[in-house]
Amino acid sequence: MAHCAAFPSPVIFDVITIFPDFFTSILEHGVLKRGRASGQVEIRIHDLRNFSDDRHRTVDDRPFGGGPGMVFKPEPIFRALEALKAESPEEKFRVVLLSPQGRLLTQAVAEDFSREQHIVLLSARYEGVDERVAEHLATDEISIGDYVLPGGELAAAVVMEAVTRLLPGVLGNEESREQDSFAGAESGSRGAARGILDCPHYTRPAEFRGWPVPEVLLSGNHEEVRRWRRRQALEKTWRKRPDLLSNLPLSKEDAKLLEEIRQAALEPTR
Ligand code: 9D3
């Protein structure tokens, strides 16, 4: 059966890298380990050097026009992609180039990728890839943030973790996913792509080194706890990430809580 709700076909990630060993540990932990074990995700790591065409397994060369560093040659990367496409000729591919020039990875991007069946992640090193890869092979160019990394491997791992945890059944705990911080883009939630930050969390002991847990959390009054958490989440967002609030549709309760927060901030402390 091609489509079966009980046994959905896994999302396939093909990672192309010159450091395949980089991925051994993350594949054996947490969400990626569980997603693979339960068949929701399939991850294959490919050594780009296997697609070079010389006995030195060369994958890079000096930049035209001069300058420092090395650039990944286009041929091994195109060859690697053609090999993957030949293996699954009927499938639709997303070819994601990890690069500092890409659009930023957000929760909305992760959700978009989680609806794909086959994603190729291209990780580069040195000065990056020949621009013809970005122009004529990649369908997407993604950065994980405005800071300089020495290569795209960690970024590929970040994409896989962010996407895999969204696949139905992988997390096992649908509720905690719905309540995510940054889950604004995830349906009906608290928290950051289009939502607000998470509220603070506490566990035992009720007092630690003189610092007590907020009393309301020990009260057993679920309605008060819910309201307190919402207010804390809104206040945290207002103080630390006001940008997240500007595009957020506010419920009546949120608007009221935010007004309380603003008023409390204006009051002189006595
Ligand atoms: C210091 C080198 N830079 C010259 C001005 C450019 C540059 C080239 C290659 C900077 C970083 C890299 C390697 N980075 C990635 O491949 C990468 C990355 C990143 O550096 N930051 C955030 N997301 C990503 S995704 C891939």
mmCIF file of C-alpha atoms and ligand atoms in Angstrom:
data_model
loop_
_atom_site.group_PDB
_atom_site.id
_atom_site.type_symbol
_atom_site.label_atom_id
_atom_site.label_comp_id
_atom_site.label_asym_id
_atom_site.label_seq_id
_atom_site.Cartn_x
_atom_site.Cartn_y
_atom_site.Cartn_z
ATOM 1 C CA MET A 1 0.000 0.000 0.000
ATOM 2 C CA ALA A 2 1.491 3.341 -0.978
ATOM 3 C CA HIS A 3 -0.403 5.401 1.595
ATOM 4 C CA CYS A 4 -1.517 3.912 4.858
ATOM 5 C CA ALA A 5 -2.450 5.963 7.890
ATOM 6 C CA ALA A 6 -1.327 3.285 10.351
ATOM 7 C CA PHE A 7 2.134 2.926 8.776
ATOM 8 C CA PRO A 8 3.040 6.263 7.211
ATOM 9 C CA SER A 9 6.207 6.169 5.137
ATOM 10 C CA PRO A 10 9.107 7.754 6.996
ATOM 11 C CA VAL A 11 10.527 11.165 6.251
ATOM 12 C CA ILE A 12 13.906 10.521 4.661
ATOM 13 C CA PHE A 13 16.923 12.719 5.372
ATOM 14 C CA ASP A 14 20.014 12.258 3.220
ATOM 15 C CA VAL A 15 22.951 14.177 4.652
ATOM 16 C CA ILE A 16 25.913 14.941 2.403
ATOM 17 C CA THR A 17 29.083 15.832 4.297
ATOM 18 C CA ILE A 18 32.847 15.357 4.391
ATOM 19 C CA PHE A 19 32.530 14.497 8.123
ATOM 20 C CA PRO A 20 30.110 11.545 8.292
ATOM 21 C CA ASP A 21 31.380 10.562 11.764
ATOM 22 C CA PHE A 22 30.146 13.885 13.095
ATOM 23 C CA PHE A 23 26.602 12.450 13.096
ATOM 24 C CA THR A 24 27.127 9.113 14.876
ATOM 25 C CA SER A 25 26.385 10.357 18.371
ATOM 26 C CA ILE A 26 23.334 12.552 17.659
ATOM 27 C CA LEU A 27 21.681 9.730 15.706
ATOM 28 C CA GLU A 28 21.915 7.557 18.814
ATOM 29 C CA HIS A 29 20.222 9.962 21.202
ATOM 30 C CA GLY A 30 16.817 11.437 21.941
ATOM 31 C CA VAL A 31 14.335 12.278 19.244
ATOM 32 C CA LEU A 32 16.460 11.104 16.295
ATOM 33 C CA LYS A 33 17.141 7.737 17.910
ATOM 34 C CA ARG A 34 13.444 7.235 18.725
ATOM 35 C CA GLY A 35 12.212 8.527 15.382
ATOM 36 C CA ARG A 36 14.481 6.084 13.572
ATOM 37 C CA ALA A 37 13.670 3.157 15.848
ATOM 38 C CA SER A 38 9.930 3.640 15.294
ATOM 39 C CA GLY A 39 10.302 4.105 11.543
ATOM 40 C CA GLN A 40 9.023 7.697 11.420
ATOM 41 C CA VAL A 41 12.303 8.973 10.083
ATOM 42 C CA GLU A 42 15.102 7.481 8.046
ATOM 43 C CA ILE A 43 18.513 9.153 8.133
ATOM 44 C CA ARG A 44 21.344 8.261 5.789
ATOM 45 C CA ILE A 45 24.745 9.893 6.012
ATOM 46 C CA HIS A 46 26.819 10.112 2.818
ATOM 47 C CA ASP A 47 30.518 10.903 2.539
ATOM 48 C CA LEU A 48 30.890 13.512 -0.206
ATOM 49 C CA ARG A 49 34.363 12.142 -0.951
ATOM 50 C CA ASN A 50 32.745 8.962 -2.312
ATOM 51 C CA PHE A 51 31.497 11.113 -5.197
ATOM 52 C CA SER A 52 34.827 12.663 -6.161
ATOM 53 C CA ASP A 53 36.448 11.454 -9.355
ATOM 54 C CA ASP A 54 40.136 11.288 -8.507
ATOM 55 C CA ARG A 55 42.241 9.005 -6.377
ATOM 56 C CA HIS A 56 42.850 11.757 -3.837
ATOM 57 C CA ARG A 57 39.068 12.004 -3.320
ATOM 58 C CA THR A 58 39.214 15.747 -3.932
ATOM 59 C CA VAL A 59 36.039 17.712 -3.201
ATOM 60 C CA ASP A 60 37.384 21.282 -3.057
ATOM 61 C CA ASP A 61 39.445 23.696 -5.124
ATOM 62 C CA ARG A 62 40.845 27.232 -5.037
ATOM 63 C CA PRO A 63 38.454 30.128 -5.675
ATOM 64 C CA PHE A 64 38.411 31.745 -9.111
ATOM 65 C CA GLY A 65 39.492 35.357 -8.784
ATOM 66 C CA GLY A 66 41.851 34.552 -5.945
ATOM 67 C CA GLY A 67 41.499 34.995 -2.230
ATOM 68 C CA PRO A 68 41.850 32.787 0.817
ATOM 69 C CA GLY A 69 40.318 29.403 1.529
ATOM 70 C CA MET A 70 38.843 26.658 -0.576
ATOM 71 C CA VAL A 71 35.469 26.119 -2.249
ATOM 72 C CA PHE A 72 33.534 22.866 -2.662
ATOM 73 C CA LYS A 73 33.583 21.826 -6.313
ATOM 74 C CA PRO A 74 30.170 21.390 -7.953
ATOM 75 C CA GLU A 75 30.738 17.978 -9.608
ATOM 76 C CA PRO A 76 30.851 15.711 -6.510
ATOM 77 C CA ILE A 77 27.752 17.393 -5.058
ATOM 78 C CA PHE A 78 25.738 17.123 -8.289
ATOM 79 C CA ARG A 79 26.878 13.509 -8.656
ATOM 80 C CA ALA A 80 25.784 12.690 -5.105
ATOM 81 C CA LEU A 81 22.336 14.169 -5.772
ATOM 82 C CA GLU A 82 21.994 12.322 -9.055
ATOM 83 C CA ALA A 83 22.806 9.044 -7.294
ATOM 84 C CA LEU A 84 20.101 9.719 -4.696
ATOM 85 C CA LYS A 85 17.539 10.668 -7.328
ATOM 86 C CA ALA A 86 18.338 7.531 -9.337
ATOM 87 C CA GLU A 87 17.562 5.446 -6.239
ATOM 88 C CA SER A 88 14.090 6.977 -5.768
ATOM 89 C CA PRO A 89 13.116 8.279 -9.214
ATOM 90 C CA GLU A 90 9.457 8.866 -8.366
ATOM 91 C CA GLU A 91 10.072 10.963 -5.284
ATOM 92 C CA LYS A 92 9.908 14.698 -4.852
ATOM 93 C CA PHE A 93 13.082 16.052 -3.203
ATOM 94 C CA ARG A 94 13.849 19.129 -1.152
ATOM 95 C CA VAL A 95 17.544 19.943 -1.479
ATOM 96 C CA VAL A 96 18.538 22.094 1.469
ATOM 97 C CA LEU A 97 21.898 23.851 1.398
ATOM 98 C CA LEU A 98 23.052 24.870 4.875
ATOM 99 C CA SER A 99 24.758 28.226 4.495
ATOM 100 C CA PRO A 100 25.207 31.534 6.312
ATOM 101 C CA GLN A 101 23.535 33.197 3.287
ATOM 102 C CA GLY A 102 20.327 31.193 3.763
ATOM 103 C CA ARG A 103 17.009 32.333 5.164
ATOM 104 C CA LEU A 104 16.783 31.817 8.902
ATOM 105 C CA LEU A 105 15.482 28.535 10.258
ATOM 106 C CA THR A 106 12.236 29.208 12.133
ATOM 107 C CA GLN A 107 9.510 27.000 13.535
ATOM 108 C CA ALA A 108 7.496 27.706 10.380
ATOM 109 C CA VAL A 109 10.372 26.400 8.215
ATOM 110 C CA ALA A 110 10.650 23.279 10.390
ATOM 111 C CA GLU A 111 6.903 22.690 9.989
ATOM 112 C CA ASP A 112 7.172 23.147 6.245
ATOM 113 C CA PHE A 113 9.982 20.554 6.077
ATOM 114 C CA SER A 114 8.035 18.152 8.313
ATOM 115 C CA ARG A 115 5.442 17.830 5.516
ATOM 116 C CA GLU A 116 8.066 16.649 2.978
ATOM 117 C CA GLN A 117 8.868 13.045 2.221
ATOM 118 C CA HIS A 118 12.518 13.398 1.233
ATOM 119 C CA ILE A 119 15.021 16.068 2.297
ATOM 120 C CA VAL A 120 18.654 16.256 1.263
ATOM 121 C CA LEU A 121 20.864 18.293 3.592
ATOM 122 C CA LEU A 122 24.085 19.643 2.059
ATOM 123 C CA SER A 123 26.740 20.573 4.624
ATOM 124 C CA ALA A 124 29.763 22.504 3.426
ATOM 125 C CA ARG A 125 33.075 23.512 5.009
ATOM 126 C CA TYR A 126 35.772 26.088 4.153
ATOM 127 C CA GLU A 127 34.369 29.075 2.210
ATOM 128 C CA GLY A 128 31.262 27.157 1.137
ATOM 129 C CA VAL A 129 30.060 25.635 -2.131
ATOM 130 C CA ASP A 130 30.430 26.742 -5.729
ATOM 131 C CA GLU A 131 27.537 29.153 -6.304
ATOM 132 C CA ARG A 132 26.110 26.946 -9.071
ATOM 133 C CA VAL A 133 25.086 24.464 -6.366
ATOM 134 C CA ALA A 134 23.060 27.169 -4.625
ATOM 135 C CA GLU A 135 21.568 28.366 -7.911
ATOM 136 C CA HIS A 136 20.825 25.202 -9.812
ATOM 137 C CA LEU A 137 20.680 22.316 -7.327
ATOM 138 C CA ALA A 138 19.422 23.569 -3.983
ATOM 139 C CA THR A 139 15.701 24.172 -3.559
ATOM 140 C CA ASP A 140 16.319 25.917 -0.215
ATOM 141 C CA GLU A 141 19.216 27.716 1.446
ATOM 142 C CA ILE A 142 18.995 27.755 5.238
ATOM 143 C CA SER A 143 21.014 29.411 8.022
ATOM 144 C CA ILE A 144 20.507 28.558 11.690
ATOM 145 C CA GLY A 145 21.409 32.027 12.962
ATOM 146 C CA ASP A 146 23.545 35.115 12.530
ATOM 147 C CA TYR A 147 26.842 33.798 13.848
ATOM 148 C CA VAL A 148 29.786 32.148 12.124
ATOM 149 C CA LEU A 149 30.160 28.365 12.277
ATOM 150 C CA PRO A 150 33.048 26.518 10.665
ATOM 151 C CA GLY A 151 30.651 24.394 8.614
ATOM 152 C CA GLY A 152 27.126 23.161 8.058
ATOM 153 C CA GLU A 153 27.134 19.827 9.939
ATOM 154 C CA LEU A 154 25.749 21.153 13.204
ATOM 155 C CA ALA A 155 23.155 23.132 11.235
ATOM 156 C CA ALA A 156 22.039 19.951 9.437
ATOM 157 C CA ALA A 157 21.675 18.225 12.810
ATOM 158 C CA VAL A 158 19.629 21.158 14.119
ATOM 159 C CA VAL A 159 17.268 20.953 11.126
ATOM 160 C CA MET A 160 16.808 17.195 11.591
ATOM 161 C CA GLU A 161 16.043 17.526 15.306
ATOM 162 C CA ALA A 162 13.628 20.436 14.810
ATOM 163 C CA VAL A 163 11.760 18.575 12.047
ATOM 164 C CA THR A 164 11.776 15.065 13.540
ATOM 165 C CA ARG A 165 10.202 16.124 16.815
ATOM 166 C CA LEU A 166 7.224 17.426 14.803
ATOM 167 C CA LEU A 167 6.468 14.057 13.194
ATOM 168 C CA PRO A 168 3.352 12.406 14.610
ATOM 169 C CA GLY A 169 4.167 9.874 17.326
ATOM 170 C CA VAL A 170 7.887 10.680 17.642
ATOM 171 C CA LEU A 171 7.604 12.787 20.762
ATOM 172 C CA GLY A 172 5.152 10.435 22.431
ATOM 173 C CA ASN A 173 3.983 13.371 24.472
ATOM 174 C CA GLU A 174 1.765 15.406 22.166
ATOM 175 C CA GLU A 175 0.778 17.711 24.986
ATOM 176 C CA SER A 176 4.271 18.964 25.766
ATOM 177 C CA ARG A 177 4.775 19.640 22.063
ATOM 178 C CA GLU A 178 1.601 21.699 21.896
ATOM 179 C CA GLN A 179 2.715 23.776 24.853
ATOM 180 C CA ASP A 180 6.125 24.536 23.384
ATOM 181 C CA SER A 181 7.884 27.739 23.738
ATOM 182 C CA PHE A 182 8.289 28.881 20.134
ATOM 183 C CA ALA A 183 5.232 26.927 19.236
ATOM 184 C CA GLY A 184 3.276 29.873 17.956
ATOM 185 C CA ALA A 185 3.546 28.277 14.583
ATOM 186 C CA GLU A 186 2.594 24.933 16.058
ATOM 187 C CA SER A 187 -1.132 24.983 16.394
ATOM 188 C CA GLY A 188 -2.756 26.463 19.469
ATOM 189 C CA SER A 189 0.212 26.987 21.717
ATOM 190 C CA ARG A 190 2.300 29.200 23.909
ATOM 191 C CA GLY A 191 5.528 30.253 22.703
ATOM 192 C CA ALA A 192 8.523 31.692 19.584
ATOM 193 C CA ALA A 193 8.154 31.477 15.868
ATOM 194 C CA ARG A 194 4.782 33.206 15.995
ATOM 195 C CA GLY A 195 3.995 32.755 19.679
ATOM 196 C CA ILE A 196 5.354 33.806 23.022
ATOM 197 C CA LEU A 197 8.029 32.567 25.417
ATOM 198 C CA ASP A 198 7.391 29.794 27.907
ATOM 199 C CA CYS A 199 6.455 30.414 31.545
ATOM 200 C CA PRO A 200 8.974 29.478 34.282
ATOM 201 C CA HIS A 201 8.943 25.909 35.601
ATOM 202 C CA TYR A 202 9.714 24.616 39.097
ATOM 203 C CA THR A 203 10.087 21.211 40.708
ATOM 204 C CA ARG A 204 10.903 19.981 44.227
ATOM 205 C CA PRO A 205 12.125 21.097 46.700
ATOM 206 C CA ALA A 206 9.527 23.800 47.435
ATOM 207 C CA GLU A 207 12.319 25.841 48.982
ATOM 208 C CA PHE A 208 15.915 25.635 47.737
ATOM 209 C CA ARG A 209 18.712 27.596 49.451
ATOM 210 C CA GLY A 210 16.190 30.108 50.723
ATOM 211 C CA TRP A 211 14.515 30.555 47.312
ATOM 212 C CA PRO A 212 10.863 29.524 47.455
ATOM 213 C CA VAL A 213 8.698 28.299 44.578
ATOM 214 C CA PRO A 214 5.899 30.820 43.791
ATOM 215 C CA GLU A 215 3.089 30.036 46.164
ATOM 216 C CA VAL A 216 0.344 29.898 43.558
ATOM 217 C CA LEU A 217 1.954 26.758 42.085
ATOM 218 C CA LEU A 218 1.493 24.938 45.396
ATOM 219 C CA SER A 219 -2.102 26.131 45.837
ATOM 220 C CA GLY A 220 -3.807 23.381 43.852
ATOM 221 C CA ASN A 221 -6.018 26.024 42.222
ATOM 222 C CA HIS A 222 -5.733 25.025 38.564
ATOM 223 C CA GLU A 223 -7.457 28.112 37.203
ATOM 224 C CA GLU A 224 -5.150 30.418 39.171
ATOM 225 C CA VAL A 225 -2.104 28.416 38.087
ATOM 226 C CA ARG A 226 -3.161 28.671 34.439
ATOM 227 C CA ARG A 227 -3.685 32.422 34.696
ATOM 228 C CA TRP A 228 -0.350 32.935 36.532
ATOM 229 C CA ARG A 229 1.535 30.936 33.896
ATOM 230 C CA ARG A 230 -0.028 32.892 31.067
ATOM 231 C CA ARG A 231 0.814 36.175 32.772
ATOM 232 C CA GLN A 232 4.426 35.084 33.438
ATOM 233 C CA ALA A 233 4.803 33.978 29.814
ATOM 234 C CA LEU A 234 3.454 37.300 28.566
ATOM 235 C CA GLU A 235 5.651 39.283 30.959
ATOM 236 C CA LYS A 236 8.787 37.349 30.002
ATOM 237 C CA THR A 237 8.026 37.920 26.326
ATOM 238 C CA TRP A 238 7.277 41.622 26.862
ATOM 239 C CA ARG A 239 10.609 42.090 28.680
ATOM 240 C CA LYS A 240 12.930 39.851 26.670
ATOM 241 C CA ARG A 241 11.379 39.504 23.198
ATOM 242 C CA PRO A 242 8.917 42.347 22.594
ATOM 243 C CA ASP A 243 9.317 41.681 18.855
ATOM 244 C CA LEU A 244 7.304 38.482 19.315
ATOM 245 C CA LEU A 245 4.335 40.373 20.706
ATOM 246 C CA SER A 246 4.025 42.904 17.913
ATOM 247 C CA ASN A 247 2.574 40.469 15.355
ATOM 248 C CA LEU A 248 0.611 38.348 17.802
ATOM 249 C CA PRO A 249 -3.160 38.248 17.786
ATOM 250 C CA LEU A 250 -4.076 38.809 21.463
ATOM 251 C CA SER A 251 -7.028 37.186 23.188
ATOM 252 C CA LYS A 252 -9.133 39.343 25.511
ATOM 253 C CA GLU A 253 -7.445 37.730 28.507
ATOM 254 C CA ASP A 254 -3.949 38.317 27.076
ATOM 255 C CA ALA A 255 -4.709 41.980 26.417
ATOM 256 C CA LYS A 256 -5.925 42.371 29.981
ATOM 257 C CA LEU A 257 -2.907 40.571 31.454
ATOM 258 C CA LEU A 258 -0.531 42.670 29.346
ATOM 259 C CA GLU A 259 -2.212 45.835 30.570
ATOM 260 C CA GLU A 260 -1.723 44.646 34.177
ATOM 261 C CA ILE A 261 1.939 43.910 33.422
ATOM 262 C CA ARG A 262 2.487 47.371 31.908
ATOM 263 C CA GLN A 263 0.778 49.078 34.853
ATOM 264 C CA ALA A 264 2.809 47.075 37.398
ATOM 265 C CA ALA A 265 6.014 48.061 35.598
ATOM 266 C CA LEU A 266 5.081 51.738 35.760
ATOM 267 C CA GLU A 267 4.383 51.683 39.485
ATOM 268 C CA PRO A 268 7.279 52.979 41.575
ATOM 269 C CA THR A 269 8.707 50.220 43.791
ATOM 270 C CA ARG A 270 8.359 51.020 47.455
HETATM 271 C C1 9D3 B 1 34.688 33.405 7.968
HETATM 272 C C2 9D3 B 1 34.246 32.966 6.611
HETATM 273 N N1 9D3 B 1 33.233 33.897 6.112
HETATM 274 C C3 9D3 B 1 33.877 34.885 5.247
HETATM 275 C C4 9D3 B 1 33.382 36.251 5.524
HETATM 276 C C5 9D3 B 1 32.148 33.264 5.384
HETATM 277 C C6 9D3 B 1 31.722 31.935 5.864
HETATM 278 C C7 9D3 B 1 31.902 30.811 5.076
HETATM 279 C C8 9D3 B 1 31.502 29.573 5.539
HETATM 280 C C9 9D3 B 1 31.137 31.782 7.120
HETATM 281 C C10 9D3 B 1 30.727 30.518 7.571
HETATM 282 C C11 9D3 B 1 30.923 29.422 6.772
HETATM 283 C C12 9D3 B 1 30.477 28.076 7.245
HETATM 284 N N2 9D3 B 1 29.135 28.115 7.805
HETATM 285 C C13 9D3 B 1 28.154 27.301 7.414
HETATM 286 O O1 9D3 B 1 28.375 26.452 6.562
HETATM 287 C C14 9D3 B 1 26.817 27.444 7.959
HETATM 288 C C15 9D3 B 1 26.289 28.350 8.941
HETATM 289 C C16 9D3 B 1 26.876 29.397 9.726
HETATM 290 O O2 9D3 B 1 28.079 29.687 9.685
HETATM 291 N N3 9D3 B 1 26.058 30.091 10.567
HETATM 292 C C17 9D3 B 1 24.729 29.830 10.699
HETATM 293 N N4 9D3 B 1 24.141 28.883 9.990
HETATM 294 C C18 9D3 B 1 24.910 28.153 9.129
HETATM 295 S S1 9D3 B 1 24.344 26.935 8.148
HETATM 296 C C19 9D3 B 1 25.815 26.623 7.483
#
